[in-house]
Tab-separated table of C-alpha atoms in Angstrom:
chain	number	residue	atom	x	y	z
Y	1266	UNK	CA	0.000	0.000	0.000
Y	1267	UNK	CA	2.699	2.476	0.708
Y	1268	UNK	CA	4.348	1.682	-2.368
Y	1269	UNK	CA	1.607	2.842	-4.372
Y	1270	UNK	CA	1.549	6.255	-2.659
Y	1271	UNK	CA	5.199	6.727	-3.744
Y	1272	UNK	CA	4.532	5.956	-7.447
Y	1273	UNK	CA	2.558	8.740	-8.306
Y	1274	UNK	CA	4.914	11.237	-6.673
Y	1275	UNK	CA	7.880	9.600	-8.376
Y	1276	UNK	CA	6.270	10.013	-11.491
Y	1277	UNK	CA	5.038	13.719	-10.600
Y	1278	UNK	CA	8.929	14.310	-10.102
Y	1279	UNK	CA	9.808	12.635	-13.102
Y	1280	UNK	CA	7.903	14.757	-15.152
Y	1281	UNK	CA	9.005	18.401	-13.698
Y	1282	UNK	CA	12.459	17.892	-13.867
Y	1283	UNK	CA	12.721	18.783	-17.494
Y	1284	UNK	CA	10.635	21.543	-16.526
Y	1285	UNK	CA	13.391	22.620	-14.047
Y	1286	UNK	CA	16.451	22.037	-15.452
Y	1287	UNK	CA	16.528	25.032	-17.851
Y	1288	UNK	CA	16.083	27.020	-14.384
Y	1289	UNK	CA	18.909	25.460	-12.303
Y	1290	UNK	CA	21.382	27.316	-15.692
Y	1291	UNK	CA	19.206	30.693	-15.561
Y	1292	UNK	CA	21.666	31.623	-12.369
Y	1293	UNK	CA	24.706	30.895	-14.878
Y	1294	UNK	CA	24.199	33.753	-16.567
Y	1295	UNK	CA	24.838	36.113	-13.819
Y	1296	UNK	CA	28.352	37.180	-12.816
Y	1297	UNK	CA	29.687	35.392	-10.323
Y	1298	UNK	CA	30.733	37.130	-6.751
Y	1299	UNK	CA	34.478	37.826	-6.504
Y	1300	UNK	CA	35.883	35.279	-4.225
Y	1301	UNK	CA	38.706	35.682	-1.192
Y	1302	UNK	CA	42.303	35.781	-2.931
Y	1303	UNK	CA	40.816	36.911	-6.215
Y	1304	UNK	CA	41.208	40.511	-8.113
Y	1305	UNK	CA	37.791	42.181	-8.320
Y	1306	UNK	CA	36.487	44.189	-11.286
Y	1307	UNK	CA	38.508	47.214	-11.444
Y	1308	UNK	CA	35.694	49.611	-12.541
Y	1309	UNK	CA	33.841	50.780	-9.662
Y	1310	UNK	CA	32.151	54.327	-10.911
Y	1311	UNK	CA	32.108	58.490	-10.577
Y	1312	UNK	CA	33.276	60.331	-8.052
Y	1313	UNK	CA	32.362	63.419	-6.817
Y	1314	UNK	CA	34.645	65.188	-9.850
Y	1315	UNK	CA	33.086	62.985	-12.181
Y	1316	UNK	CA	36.256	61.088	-12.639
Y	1317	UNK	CA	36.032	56.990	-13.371
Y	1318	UNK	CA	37.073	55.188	-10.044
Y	1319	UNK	CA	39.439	52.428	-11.016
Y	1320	UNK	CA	41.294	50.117	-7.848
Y	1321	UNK	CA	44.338	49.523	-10.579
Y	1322	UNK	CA	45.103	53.313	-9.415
Y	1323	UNK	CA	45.274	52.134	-6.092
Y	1324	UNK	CA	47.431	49.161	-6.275
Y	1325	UNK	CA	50.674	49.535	-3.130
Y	1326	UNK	CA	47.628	50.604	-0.582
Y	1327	UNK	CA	45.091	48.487	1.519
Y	1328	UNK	CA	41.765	49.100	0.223
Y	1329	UNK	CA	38.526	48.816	1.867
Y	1330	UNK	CA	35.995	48.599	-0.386
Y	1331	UNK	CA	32.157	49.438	1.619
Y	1332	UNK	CA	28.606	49.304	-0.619
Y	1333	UNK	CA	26.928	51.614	1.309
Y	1334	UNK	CA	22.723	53.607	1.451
Y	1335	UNK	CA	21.934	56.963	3.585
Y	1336	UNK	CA	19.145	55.173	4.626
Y	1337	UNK	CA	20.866	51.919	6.010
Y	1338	UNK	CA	21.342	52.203	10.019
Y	1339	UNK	CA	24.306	49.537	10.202
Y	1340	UNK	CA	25.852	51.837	7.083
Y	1341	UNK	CA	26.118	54.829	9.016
Y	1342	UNK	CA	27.253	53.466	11.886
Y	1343	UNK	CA	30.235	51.716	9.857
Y	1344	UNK	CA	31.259	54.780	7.790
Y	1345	UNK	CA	32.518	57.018	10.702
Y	1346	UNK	CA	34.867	54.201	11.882
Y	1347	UNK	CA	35.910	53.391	8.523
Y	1348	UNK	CA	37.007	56.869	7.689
Y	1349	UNK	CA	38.916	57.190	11.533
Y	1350	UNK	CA	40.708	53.831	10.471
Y	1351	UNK	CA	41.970	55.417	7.565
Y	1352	UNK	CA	42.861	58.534	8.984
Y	1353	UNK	CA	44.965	57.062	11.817
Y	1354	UNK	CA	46.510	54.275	9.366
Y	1355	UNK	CA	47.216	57.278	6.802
Y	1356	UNK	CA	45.553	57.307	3.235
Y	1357	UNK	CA	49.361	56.841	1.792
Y	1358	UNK	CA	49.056	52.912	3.474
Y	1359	UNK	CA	44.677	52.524	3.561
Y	1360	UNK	CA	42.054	53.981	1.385
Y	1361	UNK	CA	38.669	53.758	2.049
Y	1362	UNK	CA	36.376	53.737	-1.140
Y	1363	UNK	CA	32.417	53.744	-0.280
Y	1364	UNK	CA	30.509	52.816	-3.319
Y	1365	UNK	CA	26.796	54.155	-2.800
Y	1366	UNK	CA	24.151	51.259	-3.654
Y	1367	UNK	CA	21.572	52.391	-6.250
Y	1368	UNK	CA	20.806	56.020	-4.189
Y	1369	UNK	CA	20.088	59.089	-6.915
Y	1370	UNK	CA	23.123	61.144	-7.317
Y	1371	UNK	CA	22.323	64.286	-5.781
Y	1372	UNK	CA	21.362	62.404	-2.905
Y	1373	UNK	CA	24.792	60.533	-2.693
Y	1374	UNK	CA	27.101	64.213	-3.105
Y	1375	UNK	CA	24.746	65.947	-0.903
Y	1376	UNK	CA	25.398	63.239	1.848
Y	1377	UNK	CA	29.154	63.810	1.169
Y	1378	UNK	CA	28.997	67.705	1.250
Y	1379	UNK	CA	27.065	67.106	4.906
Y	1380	UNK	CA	29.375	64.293	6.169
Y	1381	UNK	CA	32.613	66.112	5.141
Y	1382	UNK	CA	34.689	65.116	7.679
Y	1383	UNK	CA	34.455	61.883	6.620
Y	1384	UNK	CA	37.600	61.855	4.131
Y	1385	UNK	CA	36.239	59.513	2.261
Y	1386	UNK	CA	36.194	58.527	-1.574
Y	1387	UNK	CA	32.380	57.875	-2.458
Y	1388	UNK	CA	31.773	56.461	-5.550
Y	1389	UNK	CA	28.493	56.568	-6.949
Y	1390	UNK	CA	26.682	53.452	-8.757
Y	1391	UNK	CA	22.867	54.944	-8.623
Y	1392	UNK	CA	21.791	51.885	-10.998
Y	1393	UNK	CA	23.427	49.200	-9.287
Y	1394	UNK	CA	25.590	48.260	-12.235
Y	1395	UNK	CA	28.682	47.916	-9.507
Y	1396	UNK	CA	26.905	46.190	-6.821
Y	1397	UNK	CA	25.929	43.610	-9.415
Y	1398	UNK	CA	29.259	42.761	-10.351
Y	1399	UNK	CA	30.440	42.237	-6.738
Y	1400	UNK	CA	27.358	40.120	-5.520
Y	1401	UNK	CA	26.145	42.803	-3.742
Y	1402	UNK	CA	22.499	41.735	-1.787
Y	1403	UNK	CA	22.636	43.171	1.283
Y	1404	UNK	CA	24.659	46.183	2.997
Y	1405	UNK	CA	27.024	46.739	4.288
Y	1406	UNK	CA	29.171	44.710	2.660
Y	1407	UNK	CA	32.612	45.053	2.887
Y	1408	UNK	CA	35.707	44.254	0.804
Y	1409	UNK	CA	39.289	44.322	1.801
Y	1410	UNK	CA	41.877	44.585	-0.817
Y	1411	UNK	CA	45.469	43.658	-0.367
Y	1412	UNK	CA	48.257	45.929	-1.629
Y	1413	UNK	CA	48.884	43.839	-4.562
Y	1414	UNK	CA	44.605	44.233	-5.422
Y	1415	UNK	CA	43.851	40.727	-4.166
Y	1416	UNK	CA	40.623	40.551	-1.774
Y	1417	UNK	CA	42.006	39.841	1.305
Y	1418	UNK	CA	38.291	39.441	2.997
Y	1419	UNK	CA	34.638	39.903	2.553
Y	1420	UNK	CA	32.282	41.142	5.292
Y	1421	UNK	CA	28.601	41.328	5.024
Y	1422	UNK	CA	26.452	43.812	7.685
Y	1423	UNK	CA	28.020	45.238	10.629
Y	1424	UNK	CA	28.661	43.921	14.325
Y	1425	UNK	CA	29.991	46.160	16.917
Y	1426	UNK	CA	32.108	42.716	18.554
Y	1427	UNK	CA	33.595	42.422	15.217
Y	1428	UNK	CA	35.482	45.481	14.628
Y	1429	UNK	CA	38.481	44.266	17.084
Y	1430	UNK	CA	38.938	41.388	14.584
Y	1431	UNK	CA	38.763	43.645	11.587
Y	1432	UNK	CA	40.972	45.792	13.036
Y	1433	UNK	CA	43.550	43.353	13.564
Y	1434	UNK	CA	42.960	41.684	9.931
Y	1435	UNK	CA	43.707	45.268	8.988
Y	1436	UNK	CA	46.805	46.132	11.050
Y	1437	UNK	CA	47.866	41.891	9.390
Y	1438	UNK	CA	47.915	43.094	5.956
Y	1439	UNK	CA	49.813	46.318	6.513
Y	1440	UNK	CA	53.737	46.796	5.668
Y	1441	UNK	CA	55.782	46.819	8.569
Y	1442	UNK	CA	57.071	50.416	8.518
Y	1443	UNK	CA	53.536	51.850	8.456
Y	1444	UNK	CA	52.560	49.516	11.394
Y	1445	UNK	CA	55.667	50.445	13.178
Y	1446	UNK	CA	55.166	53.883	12.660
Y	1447	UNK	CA	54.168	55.681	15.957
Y	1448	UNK	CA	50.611	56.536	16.057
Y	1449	UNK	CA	49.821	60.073	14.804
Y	1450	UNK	CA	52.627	60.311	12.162
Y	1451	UNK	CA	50.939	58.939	9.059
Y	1452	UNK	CA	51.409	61.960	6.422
Y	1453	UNK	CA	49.151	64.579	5.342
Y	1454	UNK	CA	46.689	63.587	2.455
Protein backbone atom coordinates (compact mmCIF):
# COMPACT_ATOMS: atom_id res chain seq x y z
CA UNK A 1 0.00 0.00 0.00
CA UNK A 2 2.70 2.48 0.71
CA UNK A 3 4.35 1.68 -2.37
CA UNK A 4 1.61 2.84 -4.37
CA UNK A 5 1.55 6.26 -2.66
CA UNK A 6 5.20 6.73 -3.74
CA UNK A 7 4.53 5.96 -7.45
CA UNK A 8 2.56 8.74 -8.31
CA UNK A 9 4.91 11.24 -6.67
CA UNK A 10 7.88 9.60 -8.38
CA UNK A 11 6.27 10.01 -11.49
CA UNK A 12 5.04 13.72 -10.60
CA UNK A 13 8.93 14.31 -10.10
CA UNK A 14 9.81 12.63 -13.10
CA UNK A 15 7.90 14.76 -15.15
CA UNK A 16 9.00 18.40 -13.70
CA UNK A 17 12.46 17.89 -13.87
CA UNK A 18 12.72 18.78 -17.49
CA UNK A 19 10.63 21.54 -16.53
CA UNK A 20 13.39 22.62 -14.05
CA UNK A 21 16.45 22.04 -15.45
CA UNK A 22 16.53 25.03 -17.85
CA UNK A 23 16.08 27.02 -14.38
CA UNK A 24 18.91 25.46 -12.30
CA UNK A 25 21.38 27.32 -15.69
CA UNK A 26 19.21 30.69 -15.56
CA UNK A 27 21.67 31.62 -12.37
CA UNK A 28 24.71 30.90 -14.88
CA UNK A 29 24.20 33.75 -16.57
CA UNK A 30 24.84 36.11 -13.82
CA UNK A 31 28.35 37.18 -12.82
CA UNK A 32 29.69 35.39 -10.32
CA UNK A 33 30.73 37.13 -6.75
CA UNK A 34 34.48 37.83 -6.50
CA UNK A 35 35.88 35.28 -4.22
CA UNK A 36 38.71 35.68 -1.19
CA UNK A 37 42.30 35.78 -2.93
CA UNK A 38 40.82 36.91 -6.21
CA UNK A 39 41.21 40.51 -8.11
CA UNK A 40 37.79 42.18 -8.32
CA UNK A 41 36.49 44.19 -11.29
CA UNK A 42 38.51 47.21 -11.44
CA UNK A 43 35.69 49.61 -12.54
CA UNK A 44 33.84 50.78 -9.66
CA UNK A 45 32.15 54.33 -10.91
CA UNK A 46 32.11 58.49 -10.58
CA UNK A 47 33.28 60.33 -8.05
CA UNK A 48 32.36 63.42 -6.82
CA UNK A 49 34.64 65.19 -9.85
CA UNK A 50 33.09 62.98 -12.18
CA UNK A 51 36.26 61.09 -12.64
CA UNK A 52 36.03 56.99 -13.37
CA UNK A 53 37.07 55.19 -10.04
CA UNK A 54 39.44 52.43 -11.02
CA UNK A 55 41.29 50.12 -7.85
CA UNK A 56 44.34 49.52 -10.58
CA UNK A 57 45.10 53.31 -9.42
CA UNK A 58 45.27 52.13 -6.09
CA UNK A 59 47.43 49.16 -6.27
CA UNK A 60 50.67 49.53 -3.13
CA UNK A 61 47.63 50.60 -0.58
CA UNK A 62 45.09 48.49 1.52
CA UNK A 63 41.76 49.10 0.22
CA UNK A 64 38.53 48.82 1.87
CA UNK A 65 36.00 48.60 -0.39
CA UNK A 66 32.16 49.44 1.62
CA UNK A 67 28.61 49.30 -0.62
CA UNK A 68 26.93 51.61 1.31
CA UNK A 69 22.72 53.61 1.45
CA UNK A 70 21.93 56.96 3.58
CA UNK A 71 19.14 55.17 4.63
CA UNK A 72 20.87 51.92 6.01
CA UNK A 73 21.34 52.20 10.02
CA UNK A 74 24.31 49.54 10.20
CA UNK A 75 25.85 51.84 7.08
CA UNK A 76 26.12 54.83 9.02
CA UNK A 77 27.25 53.47 11.89
CA UNK A 78 30.23 51.72 9.86
CA UNK A 79 31.26 54.78 7.79
CA UNK A 80 32.52 57.02 10.70
CA UNK A 81 34.87 54.20 11.88
CA UNK A 82 35.91 53.39 8.52
CA UNK A 83 37.01 56.87 7.69
CA UNK A 84 38.92 57.19 11.53
CA UNK A 85 40.71 53.83 10.47
CA UNK A 86 41.97 55.42 7.56
CA UNK A 87 42.86 58.53 8.98
CA UNK A 88 44.96 57.06 11.82
CA UNK A 89 46.51 54.27 9.37
CA UNK A 90 47.22 57.28 6.80
CA UNK A 91 45.55 57.31 3.23
CA UNK A 92 49.36 56.84 1.79
CA UNK A 93 49.06 52.91 3.47
CA UNK A 94 44.68 52.52 3.56
CA UNK A 95 42.05 53.98 1.39
CA UNK A 96 38.67 53.76 2.05
CA UNK A 97 36.38 53.74 -1.14
CA UNK A 98 32.42 53.74 -0.28
CA UNK A 99 30.51 52.82 -3.32
CA UNK A 100 26.80 54.15 -2.80
CA UNK A 101 24.15 51.26 -3.65
CA UNK A 102 21.57 52.39 -6.25
CA UNK A 103 20.81 56.02 -4.19
CA UNK A 104 20.09 59.09 -6.92
CA UNK A 105 23.12 61.14 -7.32
CA UNK A 106 22.32 64.29 -5.78
CA UNK A 107 21.36 62.40 -2.91
CA UNK A 108 24.79 60.53 -2.69
CA UNK A 109 27.10 64.21 -3.10
CA UNK A 110 24.75 65.95 -0.90
CA UNK A 111 25.40 63.24 1.85
CA UNK A 112 29.15 63.81 1.17
CA UNK A 113 29.00 67.70 1.25
CA UNK A 114 27.07 67.11 4.91
CA UNK A 115 29.37 64.29 6.17
CA UNK A 116 32.61 66.11 5.14
CA UNK A 117 34.69 65.12 7.68
CA UNK A 118 34.46 61.88 6.62
CA UNK A 119 37.60 61.85 4.13
CA UNK A 120 36.24 59.51 2.26
CA UNK A 121 36.19 58.53 -1.57
CA UNK A 122 32.38 57.88 -2.46
CA UNK A 123 31.77 56.46 -5.55
CA UNK A 124 28.49 56.57 -6.95
CA UNK A 125 26.68 53.45 -8.76
CA UNK A 126 22.87 54.94 -8.62
CA UNK A 127 21.79 51.89 -11.00
CA UNK A 128 23.43 49.20 -9.29
CA UNK A 129 25.59 48.26 -12.24
CA UNK A 130 28.68 47.92 -9.51
CA UNK A 131 26.91 46.19 -6.82
CA UNK A 132 25.93 43.61 -9.42
CA UNK A 133 29.26 42.76 -10.35
CA UNK A 134 30.44 42.24 -6.74
CA UNK A 135 27.36 40.12 -5.52
CA UNK A 136 26.15 42.80 -3.74
CA UNK A 137 22.50 41.74 -1.79
CA UNK A 138 22.64 43.17 1.28
CA UNK A 139 24.66 46.18 3.00
CA UNK A 140 27.02 46.74 4.29
CA UNK A 141 29.17 44.71 2.66
CA UNK A 142 32.61 45.05 2.89
CA UNK A 143 35.71 44.25 0.80
CA UNK A 144 39.29 44.32 1.80
CA UNK A 145 41.88 44.58 -0.82
CA UNK A 146 45.47 43.66 -0.37
CA UNK A 147 48.26 45.93 -1.63
CA UNK A 148 48.88 43.84 -4.56
CA UNK A 149 44.61 44.23 -5.42
CA UNK A 150 43.85 40.73 -4.17
CA UNK A 151 40.62 40.55 -1.77
CA UNK A 152 42.01 39.84 1.31
CA UNK A 153 38.29 39.44 3.00
CA UNK A 154 34.64 39.90 2.55
CA UNK A 155 32.28 41.14 5.29
CA UNK A 156 28.60 41.33 5.02
CA UNK A 157 26.45 43.81 7.68
CA UNK A 158 28.02 45.24 10.63
CA UNK A 159 28.66 43.92 14.32
CA UNK A 160 29.99 46.16 16.92
CA UNK A 161 32.11 42.72 18.55
CA UNK A 162 33.60 42.42 15.22
CA UNK A 163 35.48 45.48 14.63
CA UNK A 164 38.48 44.27 17.08
CA UNK A 165 38.94 41.39 14.58
CA UNK A 166 38.76 43.65 11.59
CA UNK A 167 40.97 45.79 13.04
CA UNK A 168 43.55 43.35 13.56
CA UNK A 169 42.96 41.68 9.93
CA UNK A 170 43.71 45.27 8.99
CA UNK A 171 46.81 46.13 11.05
CA UNK A 172 47.87 41.89 9.39
CA UNK A 173 47.92 43.09 5.96
CA UNK A 174 49.81 46.32 6.51
CA UNK A 175 53.74 46.80 5.67
CA UNK A 176 55.78 46.82 8.57
CA UNK A 177 57.07 50.42 8.52
CA UNK A 178 53.54 51.85 8.46
CA UNK A 179 52.56 49.52 11.39
CA UNK A 180 55.67 50.45 13.18
CA UNK A 181 55.17 53.88 12.66
CA UNK A 182 54.17 55.68 15.96
CA UNK A 183 50.61 56.54 16.06
CA UNK A 184 49.82 60.07 14.80
CA UNK A 185 52.63 60.31 12.16
CA UNK A 186 50.94 58.94 9.06
CA UNK A 187 51.41 61.96 6.42
CA UNK A 188 49.15 64.58 5.34
CA UNK A 189 46.69 63.59 2.46
Amino acid sequence: MERRNRQPFGLLLCCLLPLLAPLSHAADDTPASPRVGEFPPPLLGNNRQGQMVDLEQHRGRIVVLTFWASWCGPCMRELPILAQLQKVVGKDALEVIAVNWGEPRADVFAFARRNGKLDLEYVFDGKGETAARYGVRAIPRMLVLGHEGRIASIHVGYSADALPGFMEEIVALLPDEIRNRPPGNAPSP
